[in-house]
mmCIF file of C-alpha atoms in Angstrom:
data_model
loop_
_atom_site.group_PDB
_atom_site.id
_atom_site.type_symbol
_atom_site.label_atom_id
_atom_site.label_comp_id
_atom_site.label_asym_id
_atom_site.label_seq_id
_atom_site.Cartn_x
_atom_site.Cartn_y
_atom_site.Cartn_z
ATOM 1 C CA LEU A 737 19.166 -4.559 8.062
ATOM 2 C CA PRO A 738 20.311 -3.163 4.812
ATOM 3 C CA LEU A 739 19.705 0.989 5.255
ATOM 4 C CA ARG A 740 16.541 0.689 2.528
ATOM 5 C CA LEU A 741 12.776 -0.745 2.667
ATOM 6 C CA SER A 742 10.352 -1.479 0.499
ATOM 7 C CA ALA A 743 6.910 -0.470 2.566
ATOM 8 C CA SER A 744 6.336 -4.642 2.286
ATOM 9 C CA ALA A 745 9.949 -4.867 3.026
ATOM 10 C CA VAL A 746 9.089 -2.912 6.792
ATOM 11 C CA VAL A 747 5.898 -4.611 7.453
ATOM 12 C CA ALA A 748 7.774 -8.274 6.820
ATOM 13 C CA LEU A 749 10.259 -6.821 9.909
ATOM 14 C CA LEU A 750 7.360 -5.856 12.262
ATOM 15 C CA ALA A 751 4.821 -9.110 11.786
ATOM 16 C CA ASP A 752 8.030 -11.897 11.995
ATOM 17 C CA PRO A 753 11.460 -10.313 12.587
ATOM 18 C CA VAL A 754 12.546 -13.833 12.498
ATOM 19 C CA ALA A 755 10.834 -15.130 9.520
ATOM 20 C CA PHE A 756 12.994 -11.500 7.967
ATOM 21 C CA ALA A 757 15.720 -12.400 9.298
ATOM 22 C CA ALA A 758 16.074 -15.495 7.705
ATOM 23 C CA GLN A 759 14.573 -14.248 3.906
ATOM 24 C CA LEU A 760 17.433 -11.670 3.574
ATOM 25 C CA ILE A 761 20.270 -14.975 5.013
ATOM 26 C CA ARG A 762 18.552 -17.367 2.549
ATOM 27 C CA PRO A 763 17.365 -15.587 0.098
ATOM 28 C CA VAL A 764 14.033 -17.822 -1.221
ATOM 29 C CA PRO A 765 12.990 -16.268 -4.520
ATOM 30 C CA SER A 766 9.301 -16.517 -5.307
ATOM 31 C CA GLN A 767 7.696 -17.926 -7.264
ATOM 32 C CA TYR A 768 5.015 -17.480 -9.361
ATOM 33 C CA SER A 769 1.426 -16.820 -8.789
ATOM 34 C CA GLU A 770 -1.486 -16.511 -10.856
ATOM 35 C CA ALA A 771 -3.018 -14.505 -7.955
ATOM 36 C CA ALA A 772 0.106 -12.027 -8.726
ATOM 37 C CA ALA A 773 0.267 -12.121 -12.211
ATOM 38 C CA LEU A 774 -3.629 -10.826 -11.932
ATOM 39 C CA GLY A 775 -2.788 -8.692 -9.346
ATOM 40 C CA THR A 776 0.282 -7.247 -11.396
ATOM 41 C CA SER A 777 -1.967 -7.203 -14.412
ATOM 42 C CA PHE A 778 -5.220 -4.818 -13.083
ATOM 43 C CA HIS A 779 -2.390 -2.486 -11.230
ATOM 44 C CA ALA A 780 -1.083 -2.105 -14.984
ATOM 45 C CA ASN A 781 -4.268 -1.637 -16.619
ATOM 46 C CA LEU A 782 -6.055 0.241 -14.025
ATOM 47 C CA GLU A 783 -2.906 2.499 -13.953
ATOM 48 C CA SER A 784 -2.353 2.892 -18.332
ATOM 49 C CA ALA A 785 -6.482 4.183 -17.588
ATOM 50 C CA PHE A 786 -5.977 6.457 -15.442
ATOM 51 C CA LEU A 787 -2.772 8.389 -16.634
ATOM 52 C CA ALA A 788 -4.221 8.130 -20.222
ATOM 53 C CA GLY A 789 -6.872 10.580 -18.995
ATOM 54 C CA SER A 790 -9.201 7.481 -20.526
ATOM 55 C CA GLU A 791 -12.713 5.279 -18.515
ATOM 56 C CA LEU A 792 -12.462 1.755 -17.275
ATOM 57 C CA ASP A 793 -12.880 0.051 -21.233
ATOM 58 C CA PHE A 794 -13.379 -3.359 -20.323
ATOM 59 C CA ALA A 795 -13.531 -4.488 -23.954
ATOM 60 C CA SER A 796 -9.426 -5.953 -23.516
ATOM 61 C CA TRP A 797 -8.795 -7.434 -20.019
ATOM 62 C CA GLU A 798 -9.117 -10.845 -19.370
ATOM 63 C CA GLU A 799 -11.594 -12.283 -17.178
ATOM 64 C CA PRO A 800 -10.786 -12.652 -14.003
ATOM 65 C CA GLU A 801 -9.422 -8.955 -14.118
ATOM 66 C CA ARG A 802 -12.763 -8.488 -15.397
ATOM 67 C CA LYS A 803 -14.420 -9.275 -12.214
ATOM 68 C CA LEU A 804 -11.949 -6.861 -9.939
ATOM 69 C CA GLY A 805 -11.927 -4.155 -12.340
ATOM 70 C CA VAL A 806 -16.221 -3.851 -12.162
ATOM 71 C CA ASN A 807 -15.869 -4.364 -8.092
ATOM 72 C CA PHE A 808 -13.473 -1.680 -8.987
ATOM 73 C CA GLN A 809 -16.161 0.823 -10.809
ATOM 74 C CA GLU A 810 -18.829 -0.435 -8.405
ATOM 75 C CA SER A 811 -16.744 2.011 -5.755
ATOM 76 C CA ARG A 812 -16.729 4.509 -4.478
ATOM 77 C CA PHE A 813 -13.472 5.146 -6.106
ATOM 78 C CA GLY A 814 -14.607 4.135 -9.900
ATOM 79 C CA ASN A 815 -16.324 7.295 -11.441
ATOM 80 C CA GLN A 816 -13.473 9.743 -9.213
ATOM 81 C CA LYS A 817 -10.064 10.582 -11.392
ATOM 82 C CA PRO A 818 -7.063 9.853 -8.415
ATOM 83 C CA GLU A 819 -4.537 13.490 -7.937
ATOM 84 C CA LEU A 820 -1.554 10.723 -7.799
ATOM 85 C CA VAL A 821 -0.581 7.227 -9.506
ATOM 86 C CA GLU A 822 1.680 5.050 -9.058
ATOM 87 C CA THR A 823 3.436 7.218 -7.104
ATOM 88 C CA GLN A 824 6.986 6.057 -5.508
ATOM 89 C CA ILE A 825 8.185 8.767 -2.492
ATOM 90 C CA GLU A 826 12.163 8.363 -0.188
ATOM 91 C CA PHE A 827 11.461 9.500 3.418
ATOM 92 C CA SER A 828 13.690 8.002 6.158
ATOM 93 C CA LEU A 829 12.083 7.316 9.800
ATOM 94 C CA GLY A 830 13.616 5.273 12.351
ATOM 95 C CA GLY A 831 17.497 5.148 10.738
ATOM 96 C CA THR A 832 15.772 3.524 7.550
ATOM 97 C CA VAL A 833 14.408 5.004 4.137
ATOM 98 C CA VAL A 834 11.378 3.914 3.224
ATOM 99 C CA ILE A 835 10.806 3.654 -0.271
ATOM 100 C CA CYS A 836 6.682 3.904 -0.477
ATOM 101 C CA LYS A 837 4.446 3.402 -3.913
ATOM 102 C CA LEU A 838 1.154 5.077 -3.572
ATOM 103 C CA ASP A 839 -1.137 3.567 -5.739
ATOM 104 C CA ALA A 840 -3.819 5.603 -5.926
ATOM 105 C CA VAL A 841 -4.855 9.614 -4.246
ATOM 106 C CA TYR A 842 -8.429 10.641 -4.220
ATOM 107 C CA LYS A 843 -8.137 14.461 -3.430
ATOM 108 C CA ILE A 844 -12.137 14.433 -1.617
ATOM 109 C CA ASN A 845 -13.168 17.920 -0.047
ATOM 110 C CA ASP A 846 -10.470 18.832 1.451
ATOM 111 C CA THR A 847 -9.196 15.644 2.596
ATOM 112 C CA TRP A 848 -6.708 12.899 1.145
ATOM 113 C CA HIS A 849 -6.915 9.801 0.600
ATOM 114 C CA VAL A 850 -4.378 6.864 -0.130
ATOM 115 C CA VAL A 851 -5.901 3.525 -1.438
ATOM 116 C CA ASP A 852 -3.878 0.803 -2.042
ATOM 117 C CA TRP A 853 -5.633 -1.685 -4.740
ATOM 118 C CA LYS A 854 -5.619 -5.456 -4.099
ATOM 119 C CA SER A 855 -6.012 -7.777 -6.281
ATOM 120 C CA GLY A 856 -7.679 -11.076 -3.240
ATOM 121 C CA LYS A 857 -9.190 -11.177 -0.047
ATOM 122 C CA PRO A 858 -9.717 -9.306 2.959
ATOM 123 C CA PRO A 859 -7.162 -10.980 5.563
ATOM 124 C CA ALA A 860 -9.540 -13.305 7.440
ATOM 125 C CA THR A 861 -7.931 -12.703 11.010
ATOM 126 C CA GLU A 862 -7.468 -9.111 12.937
ATOM 127 C CA GLY A 863 -3.921 -9.344 14.042
ATOM 128 C CA GLU A 864 -3.140 -10.051 9.786
ATOM 129 C CA ILE A 865 -4.896 -7.006 9.666
ATOM 130 C CA SER A 866 -3.555 -5.027 12.129
ATOM 131 C CA ASP A 867 0.235 -6.236 10.093
ATOM 132 C CA ARG A 868 -1.102 -4.919 6.760
ATOM 133 C CA SER A 869 -1.582 -1.276 8.650
ATOM 134 C CA VAL A 870 1.915 0.151 8.678
ATOM 135 C CA GLN A 871 2.018 -0.093 5.181
ATOM 136 C CA LEU A 872 -1.086 2.381 5.570
ATOM 137 C CA ALA A 873 0.916 3.697 8.048
ATOM 138 C CA LEU A 874 3.913 4.165 5.438
ATOM 139 C CA TYR A 875 2.147 5.427 3.040
ATOM 140 C CA ARG A 876 0.335 8.373 4.690
ATOM 141 C CA ILE A 877 3.319 8.800 6.079
ATOM 142 C CA ALA A 878 4.714 9.429 2.987
ATOM 143 C CA LEU A 879 2.544 11.135 1.183
ATOM 144 C CA SER A 880 2.507 14.063 4.837
ATOM 145 C CA ARG A 881 5.904 14.836 3.049
ATOM 146 C CA HIS A 882 5.733 14.385 0.066
ATOM 147 C CA LEU A 883 2.389 17.158 -0.135
ATOM 148 C CA LYS A 884 3.815 18.599 2.875
ATOM 149 C CA ILE A 885 0.398 18.537 4.512
ATOM 150 C CA PRO A 886 -0.479 17.789 8.002
ATOM 151 C CA LEU A 887 -1.009 13.472 8.878
ATOM 152 C CA GLU A 888 -4.264 13.866 9.813
ATOM 153 C CA ARG A 889 -5.967 15.057 6.446
ATOM 154 C CA ILE A 890 -4.150 12.052 4.755
ATOM 155 C CA GLN A 891 -7.050 8.647 5.786
ATOM 156 C CA ALA A 892 -5.857 5.788 4.000
ATOM 157 C CA SER A 893 -7.065 2.483 3.410
ATOM 158 C CA PHE A 894 -6.704 -0.938 1.424
ATOM 159 C CA PHE A 895 -9.103 -1.591 -1.601
ATOM 160 C CA PHE A 896 -9.982 -4.879 -1.891
ATOM 161 C CA ALA A 897 -10.911 -5.483 -5.732
ATOM 162 C CA ALA A 898 -11.782 -9.844 -5.312
ATOM 163 C CA THR A 899 -15.115 -9.129 -3.105
ATOM 164 C CA GLY A 900 -15.900 -4.695 -3.882
ATOM 165 C CA GLU A 901 -14.898 -4.466 0.226
ATOM 166 C CA GLU A 902 -12.554 -1.535 1.617
ATOM 167 C CA ILE A 903 -11.365 -1.938 4.748
ATOM 168 C CA MET A 904 -9.953 1.416 6.263
ATOM 169 C CA PRO A 905 -8.196 -0.229 10.023
ATOM 170 C CA ASP A 906 -6.421 1.991 13.003
ATOM 171 C CA LEU A 907 -3.156 2.731 12.385
ATOM 172 C CA PRO A 908 -0.530 2.882 14.429
ATOM 173 C CA SER A 909 1.528 5.825 14.583
ATOM 174 C CA GLU A 910 4.715 7.952 12.838
ATOM 175 C CA GLU A 911 6.912 7.569 15.845
ATOM 176 C CA GLU A 912 5.768 3.983 17.098
ATOM 177 C CA ILE A 913 6.878 2.914 13.434
ATOM 178 C CA ALA A 914 9.644 5.035 13.781
ATOM 179 C CA GLN A 915 11.120 3.595 17.713
ATOM 180 C CA ARG A 916 10.220 0.093 16.187
ATOM 181 C CA LEU A 917 12.233 0.316 13.438
ATOM 182 C CA ARG A 918 15.122 2.185 15.740
ATOM 183 C CA GLU A 919 14.649 -0.807 17.941
ATOM 184 C CA PHE A 920 15.723 -3.016 14.892
ATOM 185 C CA ARG A 921 18.810 -0.719 13.961
ATOM 186 C CA THR A 922 19.963 -1.165 18.243
ATOM 187 C CA VAL A 923 23.151 -3.421 17.904
ATOM 188 C CA ARG A 924 22.107 -5.752 21.269
ATOM 189 C CA ARG A 925 24.764 -6.403 23.441
ATOM 190 C CA GLY A 926 25.069 -9.242 27.237
#
């Protein structure tokens, strides 16, 4: 198991350890995906506008991106300025260095809110949402350590731009994730 894992790799490891191990042993390159390309472009457009301090200008956006942008603009985050955008934070948890890249962090009153933008549709099952919730939990931990504030002051949600839906799932605790990561680092004999 590598010492350093991205948040998405931790999600993959905890959701399906066998598939994760197979990918480590025999890596298979990702195939081109129009959905992934759209997501990358959507993220880049939002990041660019936020870092420039400008309004979202859809004039240069392609049609599929424009729909995502309009859904975002109509969300509760559309008129807010993020405090952090595309911020990378690394921290140690359960013997693993976890690398998180937070899409956006907003401060709403006295609460910090991490938003992970997704260009696709929400997961179809509770199990998929539960698996993905690990990513948000890791983002909360990262922000807590970065800002040196208690986890209780941080919320996290997914924003699915294809539908305009926000999902704020129940999140596993820091200790739950740390314990599972430690278990993968323990050599089992017998």
